[in-house]
Structure formats: C-alpha cells, structure tokens
Coordinates of C-alpha atoms and ligand atoms in Angstrom, one line a residue:
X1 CA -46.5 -81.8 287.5
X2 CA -45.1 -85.3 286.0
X3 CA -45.4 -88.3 287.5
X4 CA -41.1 -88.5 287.8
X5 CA -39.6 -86.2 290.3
X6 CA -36.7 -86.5 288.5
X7 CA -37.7 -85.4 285.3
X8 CA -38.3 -81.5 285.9
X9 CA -34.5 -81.7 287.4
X10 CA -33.2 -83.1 283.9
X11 CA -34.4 -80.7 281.7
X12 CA -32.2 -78.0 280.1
X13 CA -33.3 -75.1 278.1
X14 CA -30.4 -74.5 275.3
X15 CA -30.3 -72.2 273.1
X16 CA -27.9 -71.7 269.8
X17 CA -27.4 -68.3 268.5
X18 CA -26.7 -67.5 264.7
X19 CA -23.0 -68.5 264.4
X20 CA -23.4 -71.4 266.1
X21 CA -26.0 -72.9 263.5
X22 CA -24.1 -70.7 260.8
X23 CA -23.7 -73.8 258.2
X24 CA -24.7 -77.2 258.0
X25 CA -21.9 -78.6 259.2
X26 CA -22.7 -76.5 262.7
X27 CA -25.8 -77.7 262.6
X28 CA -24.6 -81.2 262.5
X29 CA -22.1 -80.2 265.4
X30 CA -25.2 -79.0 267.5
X31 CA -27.1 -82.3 267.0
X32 CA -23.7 -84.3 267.8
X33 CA -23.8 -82.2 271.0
X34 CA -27.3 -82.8 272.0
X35 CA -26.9 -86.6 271.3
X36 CA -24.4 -86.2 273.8
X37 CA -26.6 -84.2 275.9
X38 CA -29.4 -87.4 275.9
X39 CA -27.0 -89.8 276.5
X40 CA -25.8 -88.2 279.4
X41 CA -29.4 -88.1 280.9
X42 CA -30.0 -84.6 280.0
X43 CA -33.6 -83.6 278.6
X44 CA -33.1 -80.7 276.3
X45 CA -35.4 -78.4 275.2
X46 CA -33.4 -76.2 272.0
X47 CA -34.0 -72.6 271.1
X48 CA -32.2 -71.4 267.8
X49 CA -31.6 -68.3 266.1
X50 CA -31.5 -67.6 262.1
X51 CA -28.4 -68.7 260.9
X52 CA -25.8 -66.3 261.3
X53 CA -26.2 -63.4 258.7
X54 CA -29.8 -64.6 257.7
X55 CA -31.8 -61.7 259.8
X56 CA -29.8 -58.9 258.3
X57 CA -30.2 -60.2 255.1
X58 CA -34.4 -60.2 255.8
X59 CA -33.8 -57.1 257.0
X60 CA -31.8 -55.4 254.0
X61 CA -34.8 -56.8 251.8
X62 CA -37.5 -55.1 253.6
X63 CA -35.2 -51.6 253.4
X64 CA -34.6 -51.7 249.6
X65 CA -38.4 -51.5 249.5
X66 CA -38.9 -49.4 252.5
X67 CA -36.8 -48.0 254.2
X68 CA -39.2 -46.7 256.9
X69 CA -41.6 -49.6 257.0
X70 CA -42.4 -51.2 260.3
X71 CA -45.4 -53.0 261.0
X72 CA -46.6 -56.8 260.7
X73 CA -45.3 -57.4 257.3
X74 CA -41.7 -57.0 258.9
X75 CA -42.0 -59.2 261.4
X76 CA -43.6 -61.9 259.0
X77 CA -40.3 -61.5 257.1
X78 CA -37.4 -61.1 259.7
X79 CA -39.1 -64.2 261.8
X80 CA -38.3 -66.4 258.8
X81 CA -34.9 -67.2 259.4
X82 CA -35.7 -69.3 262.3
X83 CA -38.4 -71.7 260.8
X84 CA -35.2 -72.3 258.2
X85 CA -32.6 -73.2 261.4
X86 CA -34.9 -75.1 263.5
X87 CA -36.0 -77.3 260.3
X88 CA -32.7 -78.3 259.6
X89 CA -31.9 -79.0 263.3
X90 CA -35.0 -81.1 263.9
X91 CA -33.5 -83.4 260.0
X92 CA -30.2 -83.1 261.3
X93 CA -31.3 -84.9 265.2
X94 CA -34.0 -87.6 263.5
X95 CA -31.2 -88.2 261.4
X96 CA -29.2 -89.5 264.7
X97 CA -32.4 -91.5 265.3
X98 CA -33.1 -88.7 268.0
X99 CA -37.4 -87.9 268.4
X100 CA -37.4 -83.8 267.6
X101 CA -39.7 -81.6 266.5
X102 CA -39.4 -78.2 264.9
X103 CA -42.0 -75.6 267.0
X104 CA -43.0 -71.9 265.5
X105 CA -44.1 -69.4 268.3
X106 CA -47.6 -70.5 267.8
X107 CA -47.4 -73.9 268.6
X108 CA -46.3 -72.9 272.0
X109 CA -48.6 -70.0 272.6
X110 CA -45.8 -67.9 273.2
X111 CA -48.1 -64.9 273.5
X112 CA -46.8 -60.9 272.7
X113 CA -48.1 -57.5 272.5
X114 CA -48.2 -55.7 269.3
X115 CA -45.4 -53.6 269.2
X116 CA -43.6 -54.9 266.2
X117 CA -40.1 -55.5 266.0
X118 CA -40.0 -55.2 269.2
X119 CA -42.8 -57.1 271.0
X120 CA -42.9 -58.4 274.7
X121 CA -43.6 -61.7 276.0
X122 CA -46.5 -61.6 277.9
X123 CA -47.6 -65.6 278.2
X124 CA -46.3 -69.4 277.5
X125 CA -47.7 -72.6 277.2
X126 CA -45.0 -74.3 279.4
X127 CA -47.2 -77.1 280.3
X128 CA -47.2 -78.0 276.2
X129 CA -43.8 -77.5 275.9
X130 CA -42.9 -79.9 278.4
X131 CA -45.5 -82.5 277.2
X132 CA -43.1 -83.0 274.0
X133 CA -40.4 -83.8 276.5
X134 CA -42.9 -85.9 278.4
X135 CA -43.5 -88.2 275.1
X136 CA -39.5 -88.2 274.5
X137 CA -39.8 -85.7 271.6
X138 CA -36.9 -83.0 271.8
X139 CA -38.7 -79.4 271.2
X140 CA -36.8 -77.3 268.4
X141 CA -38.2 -74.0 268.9
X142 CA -37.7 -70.8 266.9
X143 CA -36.1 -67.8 268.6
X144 CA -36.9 -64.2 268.1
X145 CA -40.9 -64.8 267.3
X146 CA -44.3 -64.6 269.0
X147 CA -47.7 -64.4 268.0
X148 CA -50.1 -61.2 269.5
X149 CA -53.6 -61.9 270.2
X150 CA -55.1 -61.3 266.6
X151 CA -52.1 -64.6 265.9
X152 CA -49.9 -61.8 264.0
X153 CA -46.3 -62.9 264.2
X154 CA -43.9 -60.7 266.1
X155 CA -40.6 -60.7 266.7
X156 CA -38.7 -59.6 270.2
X157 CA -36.3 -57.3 268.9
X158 CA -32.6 -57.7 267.3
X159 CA -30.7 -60.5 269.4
X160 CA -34.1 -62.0 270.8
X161 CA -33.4 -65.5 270.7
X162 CA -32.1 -65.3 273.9
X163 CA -35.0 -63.7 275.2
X164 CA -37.0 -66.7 274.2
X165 CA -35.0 -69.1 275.8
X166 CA -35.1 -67.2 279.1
X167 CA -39.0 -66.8 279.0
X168 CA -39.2 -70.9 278.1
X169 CA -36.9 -71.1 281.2
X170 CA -39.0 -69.3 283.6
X171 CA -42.3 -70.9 282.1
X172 CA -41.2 -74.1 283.4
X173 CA -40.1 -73.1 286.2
X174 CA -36.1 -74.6 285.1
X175 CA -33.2 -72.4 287.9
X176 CA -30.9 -72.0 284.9
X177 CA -30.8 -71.5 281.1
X178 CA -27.7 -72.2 278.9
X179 CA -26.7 -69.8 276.1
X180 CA -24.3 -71.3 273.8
X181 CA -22.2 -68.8 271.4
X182 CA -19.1 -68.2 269.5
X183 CA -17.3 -66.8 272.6
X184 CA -16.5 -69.2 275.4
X185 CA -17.7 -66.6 278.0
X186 CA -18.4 -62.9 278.8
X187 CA -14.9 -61.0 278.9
X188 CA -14.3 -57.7 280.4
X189 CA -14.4 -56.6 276.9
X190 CA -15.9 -57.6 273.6
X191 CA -12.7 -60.0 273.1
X192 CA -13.3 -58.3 268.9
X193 CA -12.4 -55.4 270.2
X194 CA -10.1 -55.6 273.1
X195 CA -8.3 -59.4 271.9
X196 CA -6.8 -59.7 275.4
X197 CA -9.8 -58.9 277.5
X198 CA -10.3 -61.4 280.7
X199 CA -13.1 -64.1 281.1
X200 CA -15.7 -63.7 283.9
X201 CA -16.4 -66.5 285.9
X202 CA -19.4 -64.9 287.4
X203 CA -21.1 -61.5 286.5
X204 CA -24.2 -60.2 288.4
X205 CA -27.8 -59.6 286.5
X206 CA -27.3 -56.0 287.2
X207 CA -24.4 -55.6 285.7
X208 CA -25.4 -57.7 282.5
X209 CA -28.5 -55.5 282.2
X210 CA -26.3 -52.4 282.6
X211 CA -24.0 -54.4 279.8
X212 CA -26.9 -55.4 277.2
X213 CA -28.7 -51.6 277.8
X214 CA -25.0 -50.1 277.4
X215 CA -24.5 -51.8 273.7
X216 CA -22.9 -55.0 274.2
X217 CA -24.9 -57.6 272.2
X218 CA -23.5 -60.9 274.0
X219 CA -27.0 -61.1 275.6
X220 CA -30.1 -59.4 274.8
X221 CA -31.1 -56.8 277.6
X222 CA -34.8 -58.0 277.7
X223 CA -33.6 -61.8 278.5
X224 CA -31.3 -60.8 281.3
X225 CA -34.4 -58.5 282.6
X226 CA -36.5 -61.7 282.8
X227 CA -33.4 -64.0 284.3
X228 CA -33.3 -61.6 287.0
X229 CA -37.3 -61.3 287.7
X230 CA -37.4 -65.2 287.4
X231 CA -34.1 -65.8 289.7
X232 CA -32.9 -67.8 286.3
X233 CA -29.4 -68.5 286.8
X234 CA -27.9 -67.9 283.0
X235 CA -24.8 -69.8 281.7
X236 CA -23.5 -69.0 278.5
X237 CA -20.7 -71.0 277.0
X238 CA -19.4 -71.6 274.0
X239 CA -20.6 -73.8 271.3
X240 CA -17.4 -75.2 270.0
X241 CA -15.9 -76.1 273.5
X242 CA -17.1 -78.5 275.9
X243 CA -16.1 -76.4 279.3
X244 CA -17.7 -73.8 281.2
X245 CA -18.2 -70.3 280.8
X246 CA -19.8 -67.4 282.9
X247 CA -22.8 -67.6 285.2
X248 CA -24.9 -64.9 285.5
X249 CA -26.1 -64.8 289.0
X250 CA -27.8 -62.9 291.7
X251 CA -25.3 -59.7 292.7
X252 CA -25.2 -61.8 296.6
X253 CA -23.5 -65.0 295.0
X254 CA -20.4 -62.8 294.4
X255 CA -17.7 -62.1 297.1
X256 CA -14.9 -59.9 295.6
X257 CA -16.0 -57.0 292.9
X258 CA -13.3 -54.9 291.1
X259 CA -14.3 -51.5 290.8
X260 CA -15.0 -52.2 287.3
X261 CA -16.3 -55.3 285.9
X262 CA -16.0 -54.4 282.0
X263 CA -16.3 -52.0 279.4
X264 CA -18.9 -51.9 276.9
X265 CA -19.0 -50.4 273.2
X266 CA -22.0 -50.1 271.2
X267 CA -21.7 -49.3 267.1
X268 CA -25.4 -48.7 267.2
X269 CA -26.1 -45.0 267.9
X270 CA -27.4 -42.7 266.4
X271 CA -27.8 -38.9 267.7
X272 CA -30.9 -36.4 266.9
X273 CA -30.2 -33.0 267.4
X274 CA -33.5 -30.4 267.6
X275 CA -33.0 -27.0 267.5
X276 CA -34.7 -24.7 268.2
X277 CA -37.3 -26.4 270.8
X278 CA -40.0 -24.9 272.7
X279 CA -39.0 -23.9 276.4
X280 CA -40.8 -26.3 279.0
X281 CA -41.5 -29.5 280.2
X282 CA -45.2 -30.5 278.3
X283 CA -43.2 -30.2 275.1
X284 CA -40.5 -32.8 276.2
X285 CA -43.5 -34.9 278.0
X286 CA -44.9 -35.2 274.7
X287 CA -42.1 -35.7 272.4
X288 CA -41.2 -38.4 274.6
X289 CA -44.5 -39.8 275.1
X290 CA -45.1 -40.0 271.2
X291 CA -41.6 -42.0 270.3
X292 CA -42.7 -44.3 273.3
X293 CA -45.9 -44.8 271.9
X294 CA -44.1 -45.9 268.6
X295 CA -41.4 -47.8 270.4
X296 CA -38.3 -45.8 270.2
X297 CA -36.4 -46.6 273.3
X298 CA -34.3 -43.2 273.9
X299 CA -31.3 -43.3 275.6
X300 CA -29.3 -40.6 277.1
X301 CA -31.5 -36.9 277.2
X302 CA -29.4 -33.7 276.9
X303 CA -30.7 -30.0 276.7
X304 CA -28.8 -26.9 276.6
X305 CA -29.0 -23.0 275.8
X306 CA -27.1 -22.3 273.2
X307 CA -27.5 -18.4 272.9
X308 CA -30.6 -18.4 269.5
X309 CA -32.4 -21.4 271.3
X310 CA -32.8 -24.3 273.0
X311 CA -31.5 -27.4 271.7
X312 CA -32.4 -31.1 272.7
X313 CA -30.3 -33.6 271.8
X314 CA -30.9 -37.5 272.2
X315 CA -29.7 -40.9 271.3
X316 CA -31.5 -44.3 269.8
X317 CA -30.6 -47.3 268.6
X318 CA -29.7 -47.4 264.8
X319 CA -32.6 -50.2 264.0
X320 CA -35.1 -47.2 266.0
X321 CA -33.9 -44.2 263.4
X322 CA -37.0 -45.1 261.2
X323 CA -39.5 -45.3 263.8
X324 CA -37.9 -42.0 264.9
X325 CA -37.8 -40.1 262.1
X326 CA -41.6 -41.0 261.4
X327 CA -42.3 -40.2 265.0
X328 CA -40.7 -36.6 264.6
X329 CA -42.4 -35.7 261.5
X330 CA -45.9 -36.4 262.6
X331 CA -45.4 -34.6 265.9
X332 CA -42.7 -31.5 265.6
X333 CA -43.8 -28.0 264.3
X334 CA -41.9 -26.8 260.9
X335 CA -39.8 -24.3 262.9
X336 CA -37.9 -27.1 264.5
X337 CA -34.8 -28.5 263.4
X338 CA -33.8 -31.6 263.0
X339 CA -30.2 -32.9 262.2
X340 CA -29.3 -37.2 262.4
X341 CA -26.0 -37.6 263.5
X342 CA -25.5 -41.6 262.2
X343 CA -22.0 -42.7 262.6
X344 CA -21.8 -42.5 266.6
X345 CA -21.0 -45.2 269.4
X346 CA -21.4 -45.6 273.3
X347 CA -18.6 -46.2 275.2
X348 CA -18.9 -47.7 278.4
X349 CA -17.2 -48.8 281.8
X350 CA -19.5 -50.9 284.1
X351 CA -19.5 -52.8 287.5
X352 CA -20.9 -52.4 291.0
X353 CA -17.8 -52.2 292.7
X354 CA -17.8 -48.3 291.0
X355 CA -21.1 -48.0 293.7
X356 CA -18.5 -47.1 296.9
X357 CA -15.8 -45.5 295.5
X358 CA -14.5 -42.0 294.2
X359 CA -13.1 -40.7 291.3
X360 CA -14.0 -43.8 288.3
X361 CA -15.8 -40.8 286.4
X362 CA -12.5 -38.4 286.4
X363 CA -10.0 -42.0 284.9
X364 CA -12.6 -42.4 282.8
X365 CA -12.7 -39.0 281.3
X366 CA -9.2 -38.7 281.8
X367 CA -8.6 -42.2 279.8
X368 CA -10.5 -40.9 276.8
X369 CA -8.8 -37.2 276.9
X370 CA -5.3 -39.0 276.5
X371 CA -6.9 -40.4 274.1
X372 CA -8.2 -37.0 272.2
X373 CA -11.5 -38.7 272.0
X374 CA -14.0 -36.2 271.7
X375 CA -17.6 -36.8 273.9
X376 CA -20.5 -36.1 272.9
X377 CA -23.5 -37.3 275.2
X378 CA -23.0 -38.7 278.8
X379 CA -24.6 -40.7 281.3
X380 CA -24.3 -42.7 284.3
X381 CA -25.5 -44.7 287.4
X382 CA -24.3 -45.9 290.2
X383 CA -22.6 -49.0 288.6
X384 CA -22.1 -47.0 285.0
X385 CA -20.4 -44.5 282.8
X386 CA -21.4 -44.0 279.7
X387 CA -20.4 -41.3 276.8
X388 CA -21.5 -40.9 273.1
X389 CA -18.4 -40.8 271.1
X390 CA -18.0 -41.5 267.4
X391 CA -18.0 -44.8 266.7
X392 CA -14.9 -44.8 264.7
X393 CA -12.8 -44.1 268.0
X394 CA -14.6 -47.4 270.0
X395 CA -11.5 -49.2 269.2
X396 CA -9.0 -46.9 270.2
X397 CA -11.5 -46.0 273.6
X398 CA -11.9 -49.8 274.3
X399 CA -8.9 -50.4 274.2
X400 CA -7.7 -47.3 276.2
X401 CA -10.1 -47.7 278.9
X402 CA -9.4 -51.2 279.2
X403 CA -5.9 -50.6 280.3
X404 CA -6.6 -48.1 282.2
X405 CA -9.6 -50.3 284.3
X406 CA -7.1 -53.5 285.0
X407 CA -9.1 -55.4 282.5
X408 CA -6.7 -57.1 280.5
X409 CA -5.8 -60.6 280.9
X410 CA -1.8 -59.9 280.8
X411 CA -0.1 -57.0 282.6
X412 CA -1.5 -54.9 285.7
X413 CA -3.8 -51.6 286.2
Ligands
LIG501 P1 -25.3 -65.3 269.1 O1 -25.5 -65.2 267.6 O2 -24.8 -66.5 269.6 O3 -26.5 -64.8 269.8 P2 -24.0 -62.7 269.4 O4 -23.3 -62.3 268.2 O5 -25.4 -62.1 269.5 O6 -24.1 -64.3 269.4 O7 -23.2 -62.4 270.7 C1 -21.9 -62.9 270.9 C2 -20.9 -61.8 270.5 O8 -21.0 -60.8 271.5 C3 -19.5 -62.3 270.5 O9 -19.1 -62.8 269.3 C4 -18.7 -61.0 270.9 O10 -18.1 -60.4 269.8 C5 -19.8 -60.1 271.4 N1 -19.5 -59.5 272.7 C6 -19.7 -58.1 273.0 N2 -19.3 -57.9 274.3 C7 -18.8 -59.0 274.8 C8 -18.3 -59.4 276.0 N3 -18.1 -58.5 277.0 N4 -17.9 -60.7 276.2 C9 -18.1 -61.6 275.2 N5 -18.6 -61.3 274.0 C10 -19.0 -60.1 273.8
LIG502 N1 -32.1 -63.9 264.4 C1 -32.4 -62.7 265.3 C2 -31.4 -61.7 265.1 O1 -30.4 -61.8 264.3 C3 -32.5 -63.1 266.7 C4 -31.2 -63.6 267.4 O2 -30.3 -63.9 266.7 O3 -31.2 -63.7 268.6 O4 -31.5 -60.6 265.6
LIG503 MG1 -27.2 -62.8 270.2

C-alpha cells in the first residue's frame, strides 16, 4: 500500500479504443487529454487498442495464408498492433514533457491460459503497475495481449482491450474504469444503425453482459463479466467530448427500468446446420464438448425432426467458423451433413424491466412479421429476446423494433 492515502484515490484506469488513436493527430488529441488529466491531479494509467483498422488488417494477412490457422503464431501477429499505438502514445506524452512508458503484457505479468485468440486473464502484477505511477511514470499498456505460462503471447479475443483495462482496474483494486470511444455513450441502439437511438445514463452489468453476448461490440462481454465480479463501476465516454457518458453499475443503483432497455444487432453469425445426426444426448454431449475444447463459444442450440432425420442446427461467431469447421471434421462421422449458413445476424431486444411483464416476446415477433423478416434461430432469458435473422434485414429489424420498444430519442412508443 503507498505511503499517500491519497494516491490510490487519484488513479484512473483509461483506456482508448481503435478509433480513438486511429491517426496521429488522435494520438496527439489523447496525450493533450491526459496532460489535462495530470494537471488536474488525476494519475492515469492508459490502455490502448491497435489503431482503428490495424487488427483486421493482421488478421486478413494470417487468412490469405491460412484460412484455418489458429494457434500461437496468430496471436504473435494480431497482438502487434498494440506495441505500434502504445509506442506512439508514450513519443507523443514525453513530447509534452510528460514521464510515460510503453508496457507489452509481459512487463506486467498479465498472466493467460492458452487458448489462443481467445485466452483468459488469470493473474496481474498490479503492485508493478502501480510502482510506475509511484515513480511519476504514466504506464502505456497494450490492450488485447497476455502472455501464458510457457511466456507465449495471447490475445483476449476481438474487442479485448477493454477486457484489459477492466482486469488492470480490478488488480488495483480502482471502483471504476473509464472507456473512451467514438460514441459519447451507450444508446438504446447502435446509433449506426438506428441514428436517433437514446443515450443511457446508467445501464446495469446484467444488461451490458446480455448486450456484449447478444452482438453489440460497444464493450467486450468478458470485461463487463469482470466489472461485475469486481463491483467495477465502468464509464465509457467519448473521446472527442469532454462530458459524461453512461455508467455501468450494479442493477440496485437504478430506480426506474423501461421494459426494454435496447436492442442489439450482431453482423457476426454464422449458422451450421447438421443433418442427419445421431438420436441422443452422448452425441450432442460430445459435439459440444469437442468445439469447447477448441474454443468455439456456441450460441443458440436448435434440434428438430424433420421427417428423413434429425437435424441440429447452431450458431457461432464468424471469427469461430474456422475453429468450427476443424472441430467438425475431426469429430463427425461421413454420413453427417454439414451446410454453413454465413451471411446471418442476431437481433435482439434487452432489459430487465422485460423480467415482470407479459407479452415483450409476441411485439417482438409481431414487430419483425410486419416487417416480413424471416427467423431463423431464437433464444431468450428473462431480460432477453433474441432471433437469427439474415443479416441483411438488421437495419430494417433495428430499426423496426426500435419504434416499436419506445427507444427513439424523438416521438413516443
Ligand atoms: P473501440 O474501438 O473504442 O473499442 P468499438 O468500435 O469497439 O470502439 O465500439 C464502439 C462502437 O460500438 C460504436 O462506434 C457503435 O457503432 C457500436 N455500438 C453498438 N451498439 C451500441 C450501443 N448500443 N451504443 C453505442 N454504441 C454502440
Ligand atoms: N485491437 C483489438 C481488436 O481490434 C482489440 C481491441 O480493439 O479492443 O479487436
Ligand atoms: Mg471495442
């Protein structure tokens, strides 16, 4: 513990995400901004993402080679971006006169598993991390990476910067984290999508989870997941305006809840389709056992009869069709079909006021049949409805649903 009481109280964890250190000249608008930050009193400790387009670029690389590949040569290559940001942030602060110091996972011990592409935090060295802030040197630490025990670079999965900053958050013990972005807050919509979508003062961890599992990239789900464990109150704000945005707080900090809170799409689906599969449960135990092993995260499960057979159908994330695919071939017999329906979305409505009340499903399904927006997949909870529709019809759905929710900022339900 330091020897200043007020010390611990004046640190911030801030992250930038891609956009926000998309150019030089951001970059420079990010130092200006922490200058600011210092002079107020502040003691910041900065987390930054690739600069915006850089990952996919890595990424793109790696698939004109390989298509399939995943392992540690992946990670090696996607984690680069950030040593490239954080660099030109640490120049761009020493240029101010400003003590800063670029930090790779490594240097921090910020310890993963092995699951590449997708590995989990297990451990930080908070205690280092907070000795540069001791010795008035502001850490510049790369997002998206770890190291696993055999000192492998991971990374934390697409969008996992924010994930870092959380976890530096809750290793030293900070009550908030700020997320800075291109959006001033979270809306009721992806404001891309739906232009007059409302801002959120306050949403609750539950619902973000539900948001971040659901599609919406605004926050990775695995940061929120740790916010909430950690009782990390999360602001994210915008990058290019000096005002506040949306807290993410405990579900008792907030009073009134509409039945929905927002709507959700997600580009990044991707349906398999198995036909015929074998009748019983150890067949699905181990199908799903083997594409965890590798992984996959699967998302909604549906099986039906359909007269010569049974077929299984299920969705994963676009960036998991590889992993799939590999996963499938090792383990299904030759008899059984397989068909990739790419192209799909996920629309969603979310919000725990939905918990007490009747009848959300039947608007919601009513909302998309005025629409003539075929569904696919479904799945809920108590604060969610989700359906797999194709992703060329998010828009029109979106937009639908959010007029049909009250969640536009101008006119009524
Ligand atoms: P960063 O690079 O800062 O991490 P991301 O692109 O990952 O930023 O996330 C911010 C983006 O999330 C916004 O530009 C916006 O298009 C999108 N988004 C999706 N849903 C929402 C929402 N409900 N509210 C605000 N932004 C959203
Ligand atoms: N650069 C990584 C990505 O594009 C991590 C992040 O931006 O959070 O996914
Ligand atoms: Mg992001």
């Amino acid at each position: 513990m330091p020897a200043d009481p007020g010390f611990l109280s004046r640190v911030r964890v801030k992250k930038y995400g891609g956009t926000s250190v998309g150019s030089l000249e951001r970059i420079e608008g990010v130092a200006a901004r922490l200058a600011e930050d210092l002079a107020r009193g502040e003691i910041p400790i900065v987390v930054a993402s690739a600069m915006s387009g850089e990952t996919n670029r890595l990424v793109a690389l790696a698939e004109r080679i390989d298509p399939d590949y995943r392992g540690a040569a992946y990670d090696v290559l996607v984690a680069s971006g950030e040593q490239v940001s954080i660099a030109l942030l640490a120049i761009a602060l020493q240029k101010r006169g400003i003590r800063a110091q670029p930090l790779l996972a490594y240097q921090l011990g910020i310890q993963t598993d092995s699951v590449y592409s997708k590995a989990r935090i297990q451990k930080i060295e908070g205690e280092t991390l907070l000795g540069f802030c001791r010795r008035g040197v502001v850490p510049v630490v790369a997002g998206f990476q770890g190291v696993d025990e055999e000192d492998n670079i991971t990374t934390l999965g697409r969008g996992g910067s924010d994930t870092t900053a959380v976890a530096l958050a809750a290793a030293i013990r900070a009550p908030s984290c700020e997320i800075y972005t291109d959006v001033p807050a979270v809306f009721t919509a992806d404001p891309r999508l739906v232009p007059d979508a409302k801002e959120l003062a306050r949403v609750s961890f539950e619902e973000m989870m539900e948001m971040a599992a659901l599609g919406s990239k605004v926050l990775h789900i695995r940061c929120v997941e740790l916010a909430a464990k950690h009782g990390i109150r999360i602001h994210l704000r915008s990058t290019f305006e000096a005002r506040a945005g949306t807290w993410i707080v405990p579900e008792g900090e907030i009073m009134e809840n509409p039945l929905v809170t927002a709507v959700t799409h997600d580009a990044n689906t991707c349906v398999f389709v198995l036909h015929p599969v074998p009748a019983g449960t150890g067949f699905l135990a181990d199908l799903f056992d083997r594409l965890a092993s590798r992984g996959v995260v699967v998302d909604i499960i549906t099986q039906s009869d359909t007269g010569d057979g049974r077929r299984l159908a299920f969705s994963v994330t676009k960036e998991d069709v590889a992993l799939t695919r590999q996963a499938l071939k090792e383990f299904l017999p030759a008899q059984v079909g397989v068909e990739a329906l790419e192209g799909m979305g996920k629309i969603s409505i979310v919000g725990v006021g939905m918990r007490n009340n009747f009848g959300v499903a039947a608007r919601f399904f009513r909302t998309l049949a005025d629409a003539r927006i075929p569904v696919q997949l479904v799945t809920t909870s108590e604060i969610k409805i989700g359906a797999v529709v194709a992703a060329d019809a998010l828009p029109k759905a979106a937009d639908a649903l959010a007029g049909a929710f009250g969640l536009r900022a101008t006119g009524g339900v």
